[in-house]
Tab-separated table of C-alpha atoms and ligand atoms in Angstrom:
chain	number	residue	atom	x	y	z
Z	6	MET	CA	9.644	22.864	71.141
Z	7	ARG	CA	12.307	20.457	69.930
Z	8	ARG	CA	9.667	18.123	68.771
Z	9	GLY	CA	8.086	20.773	66.992
Z	10	MET	CA	11.444	21.508	65.103
Z	11	ALA	CA	12.086	17.888	64.413
Z	12	LEU	CA	8.783	17.585	62.940
Z	13	ALA	CA	9.261	20.857	60.723
Z	14	ARG	CA	12.621	19.266	59.648
Z	15	ILE	CA	11.144	16.110	58.675
Z	16	ILE	CA	8.258	17.950	56.738
Z	17	GLY	CA	11.186	19.906	55.027
Z	18	ALA	CA	12.973	17.064	54.014
Z	19	PHE	CA	9.881	15.389	52.437
Z	20	PHE	CA	9.270	18.301	50.616
Z	21	LEU	CA	12.867	18.523	49.204
Z	22	LEU	CA	12.763	14.995	48.134
Z	23	LEU	CA	9.197	15.533	46.631
Z	24	ALA	CA	10.946	18.273	44.476
Z	25	CYS	CA	13.952	16.191	43.664
Z	26	ALA	CA	11.490	13.278	42.456
Z	27	VAL	CA	9.585	15.800	40.427
Z	28	ARG	CA	12.526	17.314	38.920
Z	29	LEU	CA	14.186	13.879	38.028
Z	30	ALA	CA	10.789	12.741	36.552
Z	31	VAL	CA	10.627	15.866	34.394
Z	32	ALA	CA	14.388	15.493	33.353
Z	33	GLU	CA	13.686	12.152	32.221
Z	34	ALA	CA	10.470	12.844	30.146
Z	35	PRO	CA	11.368	12.131	26.441
Z	36	GLN	CA	11.981	15.355	24.486
Z	37	ILE	CA	11.401	15.985	20.689
Z	38	ASN	CA	14.319	17.961	19.813
Z	39	GLY	CA	13.894	18.495	15.977
Z	40	VAL	CA	11.746	17.873	13.008
Z	41	ARG	CA	13.224	18.274	9.668
Z	42	SER	CA	12.124	17.241	6.008
Z	43	GLY	CA	13.828	16.538	2.786
Z	44	GLN	CA	13.303	15.186	-0.656
Z	45	LEU	CA	14.599	11.710	-1.532
Z	46	ASP	CA	13.675	10.216	-5.129
Z	47	ASP	CA	9.970	9.795	-5.111
Z	48	ALA	CA	9.589	10.047	-1.525
Z	49	SER	CA	9.366	13.001	1.111
Z	50	ARG	CA	11.501	12.177	4.151
Z	51	LEU	CA	10.518	13.401	7.512
Z	52	VAL	CA	13.209	13.150	10.322
Z	53	ILE	CA	12.183	13.509	13.956
Z	54	GLU	CA	14.852	13.865	16.536
Z	55	THR	CA	14.245	12.755	19.965
Z	56	SER	CA	16.277	12.303	23.341
Z	57	GLN	CA	15.595	8.732	23.592
Z	58	HIS	CA	14.451	5.870	21.336
Z	59	LEU	CA	10.647	5.799	21.591
Z	60	PRO	CA	7.634	3.627	20.696
Z	61	ILE	CA	5.281	5.407	18.291
Z	62	SER	CA	1.930	5.100	16.875
Z	63	LEU	CA	0.895	6.183	13.289
Z	64	PHE	CA	-2.499	7.225	11.654
Z	65	LEU	CA	-3.517	8.878	8.500
Z	66	LEU	CA	-6.555	11.491	8.376
Z	67	ALA	CA	-8.288	12.972	5.498
Z	68	GLU	CA	-9.938	16.249	4.734
Z	69	PRO	CA	-7.223	17.757	5.050
Z	70	TYR	CA	-4.737	14.811	4.345
Z	71	ARG	CA	-2.576	14.463	7.755
Z	72	LEU	CA	-0.021	12.127	9.055
Z	73	VAL	CA	-0.278	11.590	12.657
Z	74	VAL	CA	2.719	10.467	14.945
Z	75	ASP	CA	2.064	9.749	18.576
Z	76	PHE	CA	4.651	9.460	21.183
Z	77	PRO	CA	4.446	8.743	24.848
Z	78	ALA	CA	4.239	12.123	26.709
Z	79	SER	CA	7.139	14.137	25.574
Z	80	ARG	CA	8.377	17.498	25.726
Z	81	TRP	CA	8.799	20.084	22.762
Z	82	ARG	CA	12.353	21.076	22.863
Z	83	VAL	CA	12.895	22.194	19.118
Z	84	ASP	CA	15.207	25.111	19.294
Z	85	ALA	CA	13.620	28.488	18.358
Z	86	LYS	CA	10.624	26.679	16.882
Z	87	ALA	CA	7.189	27.035	18.013
Z	88	GLU	CA	5.043	24.146	18.388
Z	89	ALA	CA	3.854	24.563	14.691
Z	90	GLY	CA	5.615	25.405	11.669
Z	91	LYS	CA	6.268	24.819	7.859
Z	92	LEU	CA	8.103	21.959	6.310
Z	93	SER	CA	10.012	22.365	3.054
Z	94	ALA	CA	9.751	18.867	1.419
Z	95	PRO	CA	7.140	18.505	-1.599
Z	96	LEU	CA	4.659	16.276	0.245
Z	97	PHE	CA	4.558	18.103	3.486
Z	98	LYS	CA	3.102	21.456	4.294
Z	99	GLY	CA	3.683	21.923	7.861
Z	100	TYR	CA	3.710	20.299	11.364
Z	101	ARG	CA	1.914	20.897	14.752
Z	102	PHE	CA	2.689	19.433	18.299
Z	103	GLY	CA	0.234	18.922	20.909
Z	104	ALA	CA	-0.828	16.627	23.703
Z	105	PRO	CA	-4.308	15.211	23.092
Z	106	GLN	CA	-4.028	13.246	26.521
Z	107	PRO	CA	-1.515	13.786	29.405
Z	108	GLU	CA	0.181	10.412	28.462
Z	109	THR	CA	0.243	11.213	24.608
Z	110	SER	CA	2.233	13.672	22.740
Z	111	ARG	CA	1.274	14.083	19.017
Z	112	LEU	CA	2.890	15.599	16.158
Z	113	VAL	CA	0.647	16.170	13.050
Z	114	ILE	CA	2.110	16.651	9.796
Z	115	ASP	CA	-0.193	18.505	7.247
Z	116	LEU	CA	0.211	16.449	3.914
Z	117	ASP	CA	0.002	18.310	0.626
Z	118	THR	CA	-2.031	15.371	-1.059
Z	119	ALA	CA	-2.845	11.672	-0.492
Z	120	ALA	CA	0.594	10.452	0.610
Z	121	VAL	CA	1.355	7.226	2.826
Z	122	PRO	CA	4.362	6.271	4.725
Z	123	GLU	CA	6.329	3.472	3.215
Z	124	GLN	CA	9.499	3.451	5.233
Z	125	ILE	CA	9.624	4.044	9.034
Z	126	PHE	CA	13.044	3.388	10.856
Z	127	TRP	CA	15.458	4.742	13.509
Z	128	LEU	CA	18.815	5.699	12.489
Z	129	PRO	CA	21.822	4.542	14.745
Z	130	PRO	CA	21.892	6.991	17.699
Z	131	GLN	CA	24.604	9.474	17.268
Z	132	ASP	CA	25.862	11.874	20.200
Z	133	GLY	CA	22.813	11.013	22.171
Z	134	ARG	CA	20.528	11.865	19.394
Z	135	HIS	CA	18.070	9.626	18.312
Z	136	ARG	CA	16.316	9.954	14.785
Z	137	LEU	CA	13.063	8.595	13.593
Z	138	VAL	CA	12.925	8.635	9.981
Z	139	ILE	CA	9.505	8.362	8.037
Z	140	ASP	CA	9.332	8.306	4.019
Z	141	VAL	CA	6.031	9.286	2.597
Z	142	VAL	CA	5.188	8.444	-0.836
Z	143	ALA	CA	2.193	9.611	-3.035
Z	144	ARG	CA	0.357	6.475	-4.336
Z	145	GLY	CA	-3.085	7.896	-4.958
Z	146	GLU	CA	-6.377	7.871	-3.291
Z	147	THR	CA	-6.895	4.149	-2.844
Z	148	ALA	CA	-3.492	3.500	-1.313
Z	149	PHE	CA	-4.195	6.437	1.097
Z	150	ARG	CA	-7.393	4.938	1.940
Z	151	ILE	CA	-5.975	1.321	2.536
Z	152	ALA	CA	-3.201	2.723	4.680
Z	153	ALA	CA	-5.558	4.783	6.671
Z	154	GLN	CA	-7.884	2.176	7.078
Z	155	GLY	CA	-5.251	-0.322	8.094
Z	156	LEU	CA	-3.569	1.967	10.458
Z	157	LEU	CA	-6.913	2.654	12.233
Z	158	ALA	CA	-7.777	-1.032	12.624
Z	159	ASN	CA	-4.461	-1.432	13.886
Z	160	GLN	CA	-5.041	1.233	16.677
Z	161	LYS	CA	-5.925	-1.234	19.276
Z	162	GLN	CA	-2.414	-2.357	19.539
Z	163	GLY	CA	-1.452	1.150	20.711
Z	164	PHE	CA	2.270	2.078	20.517
Z	165	PHE	CA	4.571	-0.078	18.755
Z	166	THR	CA	8.435	-0.278	18.785
Z	167	ILE	CA	10.577	0.011	15.627
Z	168	PRO	CA	14.173	-1.344	16.811
Z	169	GLU	CA	17.086	1.263	16.799
Z	170	PRO	CA	20.147	-0.186	15.202
Z	171	THR	CA	23.356	0.447	16.983
Z	172	LYS	CA	25.396	0.736	14.062
Z	173	ARG	CA	24.900	2.347	10.507
Z	174	LYS	CA	24.689	-0.353	7.873
Z	175	ALA	CA	26.986	-0.077	4.823
Z	176	GLY	CA	25.163	2.131	1.955
Z	177	ALA	CA	24.086	4.537	4.656
Z	178	VAL	CA	20.654	6.084	4.277
Z	179	PRO	CA	21.104	9.549	3.158
Z	180	LEU	CA	19.737	12.377	5.340
Z	181	PRO	CA	17.218	15.157	3.857
Z	182	ARG	CA	18.879	17.620	1.397
Z	183	PRO	CA	17.288	21.087	1.175
Z	184	ARG	CA	14.567	21.116	-1.320
Z	185	PRO	CA	15.800	22.544	-4.685
Z	186	THR	CA	14.760	25.949	-5.460
Z	187	PRO	CA	12.646	27.234	-7.080
Z	188	ALA	CA	10.119	24.635	-5.646
Z	189	ALA	CA	9.460	21.835	-7.975
Z	190	PRO	CA	5.931	20.626	-8.797
Z	191	ALA	CA	4.907	18.353	-5.939
Z	192	LEU	CA	5.127	15.263	-7.705
Z	193	ALA	CA	7.489	15.857	-10.463
Z	194	SER	CA	9.731	13.164	-9.498
Z	195	ASN	CA	7.345	10.719	-8.450
Z	196	ASN	CA	8.165	8.466	-11.238
Z	197	ALA	CA	11.876	8.791	-10.885
Z	198	LYS	CA	12.614	5.090	-10.144
Z	199	ALA	CA	12.548	3.646	-13.679
Z	200	ILE	CA	12.204	0.012	-14.176
Z	201	LYS	CA	14.372	-1.421	-16.956
Z	202	GLY	CA	12.557	-1.968	-20.167
Z	203	VAL	CA	9.138	-0.624	-18.821
Z	204	PRO	CA	7.868	2.674	-20.170
Z	205	ILE	CA	7.415	5.249	-17.299
Z	206	PRO	CA	4.100	7.064	-17.510
Z	207	PRO	CA	3.867	10.763	-16.886
Z	208	PRO	CA	2.861	11.630	-13.076
Z	209	ARG	CA	-0.865	11.933	-12.608
Z	210	PRO	CA	-1.488	15.316	-11.263
Z	211	LEU	CA	-2.919	14.340	-8.036
Z	212	ALA	CA	-4.257	17.611	-6.797
Z	213	ALA	CA	-6.506	17.995	-9.863
Z	214	ASN	CA	-7.466	14.350	-9.710
Z	215	ASN	CA	-8.651	14.772	-6.161
Z	216	ALA	CA	-10.638	17.825	-7.155
Z	217	THR	CA	-12.255	16.075	-9.814
Z	218	SER	CA	-12.607	12.652	-8.053
Z	219	ARG	CA	-15.256	14.221	-5.793
Z	220	ALA	CA	-17.507	15.358	-8.351
Z	221	SER	CA	-17.075	12.723	-11.035
Z	222	PRO	CA	-14.483	9.807	-10.097
Z	223	ARG	CA	-12.224	8.743	-12.919
Z	224	TRP	CA	-10.668	5.504	-11.372
Z	225	VAL	CA	-7.507	3.867	-12.767
Z	226	VAL	CA	-8.094	0.180	-13.324
Z	227	PHE	CA	-4.711	-1.848	-14.043
Z	228	VAL	CA	-5.510	-4.835	-16.515
Z	229	ASP	CA	-2.889	-7.264	-16.636
Z	230	PRO	CA	-2.991	-9.950	-19.544
Z	231	GLY	CA	-1.056	-12.959	-17.989
Z	232	HIS	CA	2.280	-14.081	-19.718
Z	233	GLY	CA	3.631	-12.705	-23.035
Z	234	GLY	CA	6.678	-12.979	-25.251
Z	235	LYS	CA	8.964	-15.858	-24.344
Z	236	ASP	CA	6.475	-17.108	-21.703
Z	237	PRO	CA	3.384	-18.498	-23.664
Z	238	GLY	CA	1.588	-19.727	-20.539
Z	239	ALA	CA	-0.639	-22.608	-20.892
Z	240	ILE	CA	-1.010	-24.306	-24.407
Z	241	SER	CA	-4.684	-25.506	-25.257
Z	242	VAL	CA	-5.680	-28.693	-26.843
Z	243	ASN	CA	-5.547	-27.220	-30.220
Z	244	GLY	CA	-2.070	-25.379	-29.613
Z	245	HIS	CA	-3.611	-22.004	-28.617
Z	246	HIS	CA	-1.365	-19.942	-26.232
Z	247	GLU	CA	-2.642	-18.820	-23.064
Z	248	LYS	CA	-0.724	-15.363	-23.572
Z	249	ASP	CA	-2.820	-14.580	-26.815
Z	250	ILE	CA	-6.224	-15.215	-25.186
Z	251	THR	CA	-5.337	-13.404	-22.049
Z	252	LEU	CA	-4.327	-10.313	-24.505
Z	253	LYS	CA	-7.372	-10.554	-26.477
Z	254	ALA	CA	-9.563	-10.518	-23.166
Z	255	ALA	CA	-7.664	-7.607	-21.721
Z	256	HIS	CA	-8.286	-5.386	-24.735
Z	257	GLU	CA	-12.029	-6.349	-24.539
Z	258	LEU	CA	-11.923	-5.522	-20.686
Z	259	ALA	CA	-10.275	-2.368	-21.490
Z	260	LYS	CA	-12.826	-1.312	-23.932
Z	261	GLN	CA	-15.573	-2.151	-21.632
Z	262	LEU	CA	-14.204	-0.201	-18.749
Z	263	GLU	CA	-13.214	2.907	-20.753
Z	264	ALA	CA	-16.821	2.850	-22.240
Z	265	THR	CA	-18.237	3.595	-18.611
Z	266	GLY	CA	-16.603	7.151	-19.016
Z	267	ARG	CA	-15.469	6.769	-15.372
Z	268	ILE	CA	-12.333	4.717	-15.745
Z	269	LYS	CA	-9.142	4.986	-17.311
Z	270	VAL	CA	-7.248	1.825	-18.084
Z	271	VAL	CA	-3.717	0.845	-17.855
Z	272	LEU	CA	-2.533	-2.267	-19.605
Z	273	SER	CA	0.592	-3.920	-18.396
Z	274	ARG	CA	1.186	-4.835	-22.117
Z	275	ARG	CA	-0.502	-3.869	-25.286
Z	276	GLY	CA	1.304	-6.641	-27.358
Z	277	ASP	CA	3.354	-9.876	-27.230
Z	278	LYS	CA	5.792	-8.785	-24.340
Z	279	TYR	CA	7.520	-10.523	-21.493
Z	280	LEU	CA	7.126	-8.803	-18.226
Z	281	ARG	CA	8.136	-9.880	-14.869
Z	282	LEU	CA	5.739	-10.184	-12.125
Z	283	ARG	CA	7.211	-7.435	-10.145
Z	284	GLN	CA	7.268	-5.260	-13.085
Z	285	ARG	CA	3.545	-5.550	-13.536
Z	286	ILE	CA	3.021	-4.631	-9.730
Z	287	ALA	CA	5.475	-1.604	-9.867
Z	288	LEU	CA	3.619	-0.199	-13.099
Z	289	ALA	CA	0.289	-0.538	-11.444
Z	290	ARG	CA	1.782	1.114	-8.435
Z	291	MET	CA	3.310	3.888	-10.545
Z	292	ASN	CA	0.067	4.534	-12.247
Z	293	ARG	CA	-1.614	4.904	-8.820
Z	294	ALA	CA	-4.054	2.094	-9.842
Z	295	ASP	CA	-7.413	1.756	-7.791
Z	296	VAL	CA	-7.703	-1.929	-8.803
Z	297	PHE	CA	-5.604	-4.564	-10.259
Z	298	ILE	CA	-6.879	-7.407	-12.539
Z	299	SER	CA	-4.745	-10.199	-13.900
Z	300	LEU	CA	-6.374	-12.205	-16.671
Z	301	HIS	CA	-5.325	-16.000	-17.181
Z	302	ALA	CA	-6.674	-19.159	-18.789
Z	303	ASP	CA	-4.726	-22.018	-17.508
Z	304	ALA	CA	-4.169	-25.806	-17.753
Z	305	ALA	CA	-5.049	-28.735	-15.628
Z	306	PRO	CA	-3.801	-32.198	-15.404
Z	307	SER	CA	-7.211	-33.408	-16.069
Z	308	SER	CA	-9.041	-32.546	-19.350
Z	309	LYS	CA	-12.228	-32.437	-17.266
Z	310	ALA	CA	-11.425	-29.294	-15.103
Z	311	ARG	CA	-13.124	-26.483	-16.406
Z	312	GLY	CA	-14.817	-23.210	-15.221
Z	313	VAL	CA	-14.117	-19.793	-14.017
Z	314	SER	CA	-12.449	-18.958	-10.558
Z	315	VAL	CA	-11.532	-15.547	-8.977
Z	316	PHE	CA	-8.428	-15.748	-7.079
Z	317	THR	CA	-6.944	-13.586	-4.269
Z	318	LEU	CA	-3.709	-13.465	-2.315
Z	319	SER	CA	-3.403	-15.679	0.569
Z	320	ASP	CA	-0.193	-17.397	2.211
Z	321	LYS	CA	-2.314	-20.471	2.574
Z	322	ALA	CA	-4.076	-21.826	-0.520
Z	323	SER	CA	-7.705	-22.601	-0.618
Z	324	ASP	CA	-7.045	-26.152	-2.257
Z	325	LYS	CA	-4.332	-28.071	-3.777
Z	326	GLU	CA	-5.215	-27.199	-7.244
Z	327	ALA	CA	-5.049	-23.597	-6.329
Z	328	GLU	CA	-1.596	-23.967	-4.625
Z	329	LEU	CA	-0.076	-25.619	-7.699
Z	330	LEU	CA	-1.550	-23.031	-10.028
Z	331	ALA	CA	0.073	-20.218	-7.958
Z	332	ARG	CA	3.474	-22.191	-7.722
Z	333	ARG	CA	3.287	-22.621	-11.831
Z	334	GLU	CA	2.264	-18.916	-12.112
Z	335	ASN	CA	5.139	-17.711	-9.893
Z	336	LYS	CA	7.702	-19.609	-11.808
Z	337	VAL	CA	7.355	-17.362	-14.651
Z	338	ASP	CA	9.791	-15.045	-12.997
Z	339	LEU	CA	12.269	-17.696	-13.132
Z	340	ILE	CA	12.484	-17.658	-16.852
Z	341	ASP	CA	14.991	-14.741	-16.377
Z	342	GLY	CA	16.411	-16.099	-13.273
Z	343	ALA	CA	14.750	-13.407	-11.108
Z	344	ASP	CA	14.503	-13.688	-7.238
Z	345	LEU	CA	10.878	-14.162	-6.297
Z	346	GLY	CA	11.854	-12.777	-2.863
Z	347	SER	CA	12.042	-9.360	-4.159
Z	348	VAL	CA	8.378	-9.275	-5.322
Z	349	ASP	CA	7.323	-7.515	-2.170
Z	350	PRO	CA	7.784	-3.901	-2.539
Z	351	GLU	CA	10.073	-2.118	-0.277
Z	352	ILE	CA	7.779	-1.114	2.625
Z	353	THR	CA	8.830	-1.324	6.352
Z	354	PRO	CA	7.597	-4.691	7.315
Z	355	VAL	CA	5.197	-3.612	10.001
Z	356	LEU	CA	3.472	-1.217	7.511
Z	357	LEU	CA	3.411	-3.982	4.776
Z	358	GLY	CA	1.622	-6.345	7.168
Z	359	ILE	CA	-0.924	-3.609	8.153
Z	360	PHE	CA	-1.707	-2.335	4.510
Z	361	GLN	CA	-1.610	-5.908	3.241
Z	362	ARG	CA	-4.280	-7.169	5.614
Z	363	GLU	CA	-6.563	-4.227	4.555
Z	364	THR	CA	-5.649	-4.837	0.803
Z	365	LYS	CA	-6.656	-8.476	1.136
Z	366	ASN	CA	-10.110	-7.701	2.778
Z	367	GLN	CA	-10.851	-5.177	-0.213
Z	368	SER	CA	-9.501	-7.846	-2.734
Z	369	SER	CA	-11.910	-10.356	-1.318
Z	370	MET	CA	-14.945	-8.000	-1.658
Z	371	LEU	CA	-13.899	-7.244	-5.352
Z	372	ALA	CA	-13.733	-11.069	-6.049
Z	373	GLY	CA	-17.197	-11.522	-4.412
Z	374	ARG	CA	-18.717	-9.090	-6.520
Z	375	MET	CA	-17.220	-10.603	-9.584
Z	376	LEU	CA	-18.327	-13.874	-8.694
Z	377	MET	CA	-21.884	-12.571	-8.163
Z	378	ALA	CA	-21.844	-10.990	-11.592
Z	379	PHE	CA	-20.759	-14.122	-13.248
Z	380	ASP	CA	-23.783	-16.002	-11.931
Z	381	ASP	CA	-25.506	-15.992	-15.534
Z	382	LEU	CA	-22.481	-17.111	-17.386
Z	383	PRO	CA	-23.026	-20.318	-19.232
Z	384	THR	CA	-19.831	-21.813	-17.920
Z	385	ARG	CA	-19.172	-23.407	-14.462
Z	386	LYS	CA	-18.152	-21.268	-11.521
Z	387	ARG	CA	-15.592	-22.605	-9.397
Z	388	GLY	CA	-15.928	-19.793	-6.868
Z	389	HIS	CA	-13.599	-17.562	-4.799
Z	390	ARG	CA	-10.255	-19.180	-4.119
Z	391	PHE	CA	-6.884	-18.096	-2.951
Z	392	ALA	CA	-3.318	-18.818	-3.126
Z	393	GLY	CA	0.212	-17.160	-2.931
Z	394	PHE	CA	0.111	-15.530	-6.399
Z	395	ALA	CA	3.241	-13.176	-6.497
Z	396	VAL	CA	1.410	-10.807	-9.031
Z	397	LEU	CA	-1.445	-10.121	-6.518
Z	398	LYS	CA	1.121	-8.854	-3.881
Z	399	SER	CA	0.618	-5.115	-4.376
Z	400	PRO	CA	0.385	-3.925	-0.594
Z	401	ASP	CA	-1.789	-1.115	-1.563
Z	402	ILE	CA	-4.196	-2.034	-4.634
Z	403	PRO	CA	-7.056	-4.325	-4.193
Z	404	SER	CA	-6.025	-7.211	-6.560
Z	405	VAL	CA	-7.579	-10.266	-8.123
Z	406	LEU	CA	-6.571	-12.956	-10.526
Z	407	VAL	CA	-9.513	-14.057	-13.133
Z	408	GLU	CA	-8.819	-17.542	-14.372
Z	409	MET	CA	-11.403	-17.383	-17.346
Z	410	GLY	CA	-11.213	-21.082	-18.051
Z	411	PHE	CA	-9.146	-24.079	-18.628
Z	412	LEU	CA	-7.267	-24.520	-21.991
Z	413	THR	CA	-7.125	-28.160	-21.358
Z	414	ASN	CA	-10.841	-28.428	-21.550
Z	415	LYS	CA	-12.389	-28.608	-25.038
Z	416	GLN	CA	-15.470	-26.526	-23.907
Z	417	ASP	CA	-13.616	-23.903	-22.076
Z	418	GLU	CA	-11.202	-23.697	-25.004
Z	419	ARG	CA	-14.199	-23.013	-27.537
Z	420	TYR	CA	-15.590	-20.261	-25.069
Z	421	LEU	CA	-12.176	-18.553	-24.575
Z	422	LEU	CA	-11.552	-18.481	-28.393
Z	423	ASP	CA	-15.055	-16.902	-28.911
Z	424	ALA	CA	-15.046	-13.178	-28.957
Z	425	ASN	CA	-18.678	-12.984	-28.079
Z	426	TYR	CA	-18.064	-15.074	-24.935
Z	427	ARG	CA	-15.034	-12.867	-23.967
Z	428	ARG	CA	-17.541	-9.964	-24.256
Z	429	GLN	CA	-20.005	-11.705	-21.997
Z	430	ILE	CA	-17.308	-12.318	-19.332
Z	431	MET	CA	-15.725	-8.866	-19.375
Z	432	GLN	CA	-19.192	-6.960	-19.206
Z	433	ARG	CA	-19.750	-8.704	-16.105
Z	434	VAL	CA	-16.057	-7.943	-14.465
Z	435	THR	CA	-16.718	-4.313	-15.671
Z	436	ARG	CA	-20.076	-4.284	-13.653
Z	437	ALA	CA	-18.383	-5.730	-10.529
Z	438	VAL	CA	-15.431	-3.497	-10.741
Z	439	VAL	CA	-17.688	-0.296	-11.103
Z	440	ALA	CA	-19.762	-1.498	-8.256
Z	441	PHE	CA	-16.851	-2.316	-5.943
Z	442	LEU	CA	-15.268	1.173	-6.767
Z	443	GLU	CA	-18.353	2.999	-5.900
Z	444	ALA	CA	-18.842	1.052	-2.608
Z	445	SER	CA	-15.325	1.460	-1.548
Z	446	ARG	CA	-15.445	5.045	-1.020
Z	447	PRO	CA	-16.889	5.621	2.469
Z	448	PRO	CA	-15.713	8.984	4.131
Z	449	LEU	CA	-12.392	8.438	5.802
Z	450	PRO	CA	-11.769	9.260	9.403
Z	451	ASN	CA	-10.987	12.936	9.807
Z	452	VAL	CA	-10.569	13.057	13.374
Z	453	LEU	CA	-9.120	10.582	15.852
Z	454	ALA	CA	-11.011	9.500	18.858
Z	455	THR	CA	-8.469	11.222	21.100
Z	456	ASN	CA	-8.339	14.507	18.861
C	511	ZN	ZN1	-1.672	-18.189	-16.382
């Protein structure tokens, strides 16, 4: 009898302990305590409040556009809010919360348009509240595609941790403010960030563009004639300036691209004007360019060096000559004493890395197509080369730099001064760009494997 009671007590104690352990585990499960949104210059800001600093994982899905934020298994504790609701900031529609797998919690943000995260950070914790901030910007279909594919390729790495600062830095990050009423058009403030001396194009109505892009795509190609104004670029054997030759070539390329009826061209400069490299990048991004083409015709120490090369961005140069060339081109920004370090657009480093990897792949594909198209040009083909050209640093636009020839070589100089030759080379660039754009539109993922 006594033994029976002792056994009952032991069993009772065991269940009590089990109950405590379960309760403890539940209490310690992270919680999602709030989801808010607000407008900030050209970005829409999402703030997710949690009970603790959490690792996350990000995805973008298309048809319809969605931003997916995964957390380790967390509980939904948003006061008086169901697990789905509306968000007021322009680029967001609403949110949904769920658990695709027992160990994963998922917040899906329905986007109004092809918008991508550019900034992601944690605010310093305050009274036990932890806040993850994600700033989302509409940069067009190509930027969305690059971000979505880059994030998907990164999926194998699972959750990643963004550090949470302990103290707020000077110049604190503003929190969302309520959306002005009546509701502004979704992209009205998209070009709010002006760049000194650079005209700001009107915003592209993305919704309309998306609608038409499915039926008959009208891509935006950004054509950048190298140098200009107080920066003449290379000077030829007979005293011709690179800046004039690149401008003529750019106008020819613009004409050819527009003639396809499927491409809108934006030129970085139409006349003899000095522009910094980062202004060229910013203009291309503002215009939501699908492709960035910088045109150059440079000099070499040897007058024998000649031929056409297509360059893409790389930290490591393909050869010594490429490295020197990139260094010389990048010095252009120092004419005004500009800081080269600021060429990288402001994107959270982990995202910048993910986007740039994808952009580099795309840029290489474009370079390959161009070189193939150059096959029957009379000039020498020097191939696909790479180096750290600052002007190719757009994180979300496939970018190439075409060295059309060497002004220090008599034969190349003759070619570059010949309108007929420029037309030949630009016809081939156009063919390659159209083929690239047509091929770079495979359907985007619309479900995640775990959905
Ligand atoms: Zn140049």
